[in-house]
mmCIF file of C-alpha atoms in Angstrom:
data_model
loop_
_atom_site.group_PDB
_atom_site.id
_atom_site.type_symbol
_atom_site.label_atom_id
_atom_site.label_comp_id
_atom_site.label_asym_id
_atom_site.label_seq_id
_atom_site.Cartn_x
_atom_site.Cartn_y
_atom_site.Cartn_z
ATOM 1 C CA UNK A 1 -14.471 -11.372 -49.729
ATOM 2 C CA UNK A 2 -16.347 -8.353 -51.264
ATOM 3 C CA UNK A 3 -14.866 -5.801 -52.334
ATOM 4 C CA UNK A 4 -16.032 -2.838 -49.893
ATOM 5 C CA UNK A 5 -14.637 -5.459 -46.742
ATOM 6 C CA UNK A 6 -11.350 -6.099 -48.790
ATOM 7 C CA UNK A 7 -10.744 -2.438 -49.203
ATOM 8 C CA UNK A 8 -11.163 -2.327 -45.626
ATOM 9 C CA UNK A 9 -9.301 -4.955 -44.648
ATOM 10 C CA UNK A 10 -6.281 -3.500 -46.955
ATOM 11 C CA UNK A 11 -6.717 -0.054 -45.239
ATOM 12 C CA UNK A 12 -5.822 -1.589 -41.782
ATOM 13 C CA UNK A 13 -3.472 -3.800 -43.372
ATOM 14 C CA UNK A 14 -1.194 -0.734 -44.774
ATOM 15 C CA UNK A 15 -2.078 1.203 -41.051
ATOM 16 C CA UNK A 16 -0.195 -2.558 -39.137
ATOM 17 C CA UNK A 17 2.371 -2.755 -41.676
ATOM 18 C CA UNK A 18 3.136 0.872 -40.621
ATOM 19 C CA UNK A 19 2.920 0.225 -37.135
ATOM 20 C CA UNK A 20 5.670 -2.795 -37.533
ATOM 21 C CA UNK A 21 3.909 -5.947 -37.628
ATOM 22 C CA UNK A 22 4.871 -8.975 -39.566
ATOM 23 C CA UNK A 23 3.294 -9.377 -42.692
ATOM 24 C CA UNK A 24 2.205 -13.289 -42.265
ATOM 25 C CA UNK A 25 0.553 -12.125 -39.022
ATOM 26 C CA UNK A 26 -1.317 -9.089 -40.572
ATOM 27 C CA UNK A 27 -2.919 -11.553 -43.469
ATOM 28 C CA UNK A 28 -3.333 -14.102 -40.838
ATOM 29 C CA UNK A 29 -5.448 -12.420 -38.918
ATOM 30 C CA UNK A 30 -7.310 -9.878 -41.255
ATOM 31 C CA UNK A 31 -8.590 -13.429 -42.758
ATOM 32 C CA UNK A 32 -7.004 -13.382 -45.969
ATOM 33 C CA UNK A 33 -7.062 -16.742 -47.898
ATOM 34 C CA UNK A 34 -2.801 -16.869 -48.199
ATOM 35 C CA UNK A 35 0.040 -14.617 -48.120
ATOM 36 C CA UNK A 36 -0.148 -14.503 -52.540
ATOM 37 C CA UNK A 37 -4.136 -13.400 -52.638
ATOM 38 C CA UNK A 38 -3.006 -10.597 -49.687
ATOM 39 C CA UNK A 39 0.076 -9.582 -51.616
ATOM 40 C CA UNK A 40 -1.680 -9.254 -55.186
ATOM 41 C CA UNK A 41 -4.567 -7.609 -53.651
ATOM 42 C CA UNK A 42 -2.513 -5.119 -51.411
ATOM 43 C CA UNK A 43 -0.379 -4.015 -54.807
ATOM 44 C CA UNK A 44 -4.277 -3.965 -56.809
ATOM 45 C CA UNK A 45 -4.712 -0.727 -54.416
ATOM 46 C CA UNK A 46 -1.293 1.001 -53.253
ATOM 47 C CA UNK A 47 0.424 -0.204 -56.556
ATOM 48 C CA UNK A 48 3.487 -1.593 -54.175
ATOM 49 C CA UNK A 49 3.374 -4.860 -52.544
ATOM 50 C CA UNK A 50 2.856 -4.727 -48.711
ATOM 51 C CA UNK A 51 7.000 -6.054 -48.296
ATOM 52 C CA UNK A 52 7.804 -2.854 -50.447
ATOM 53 C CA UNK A 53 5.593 -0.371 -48.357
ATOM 54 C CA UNK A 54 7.469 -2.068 -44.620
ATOM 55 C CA UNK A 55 10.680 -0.998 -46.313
ATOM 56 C CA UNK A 56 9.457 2.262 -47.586
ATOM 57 C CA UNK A 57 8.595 3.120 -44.004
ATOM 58 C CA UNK A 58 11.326 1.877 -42.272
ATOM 59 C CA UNK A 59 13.609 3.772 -43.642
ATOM 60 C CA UNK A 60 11.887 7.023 -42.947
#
């Protein structure tokens, strides 16, 4: 995956994690390789891992 469509991808990644969805679904279906290579590259560019930002926002 380049790097312009994984910054992408992560961008609507973080904007369904916000909006509730599971996390295996949201790599699923944004066509990331596993749940590890979504998790290491979602902390890469919000410096928390996508399980941290859900619980950041849920209890907002």
């Amino acid at each position: 995956m380049s790097l312009f469509i994984c910054s992408r991808q992560l961008k609507i990644a973080k904007n369904l994690i916000l909006r509730g969805l599971r996390l295996s679904d949201i790599a699923a279906s944004l066509h990331f390789a596993n749940q590890h290579y979504f998790t290491h590259s979602f902390k890469e560019m919000f410096t928390v891992t996508p399980g941290q930002m859900s619980r950041l926002f849920k209890g907002a």
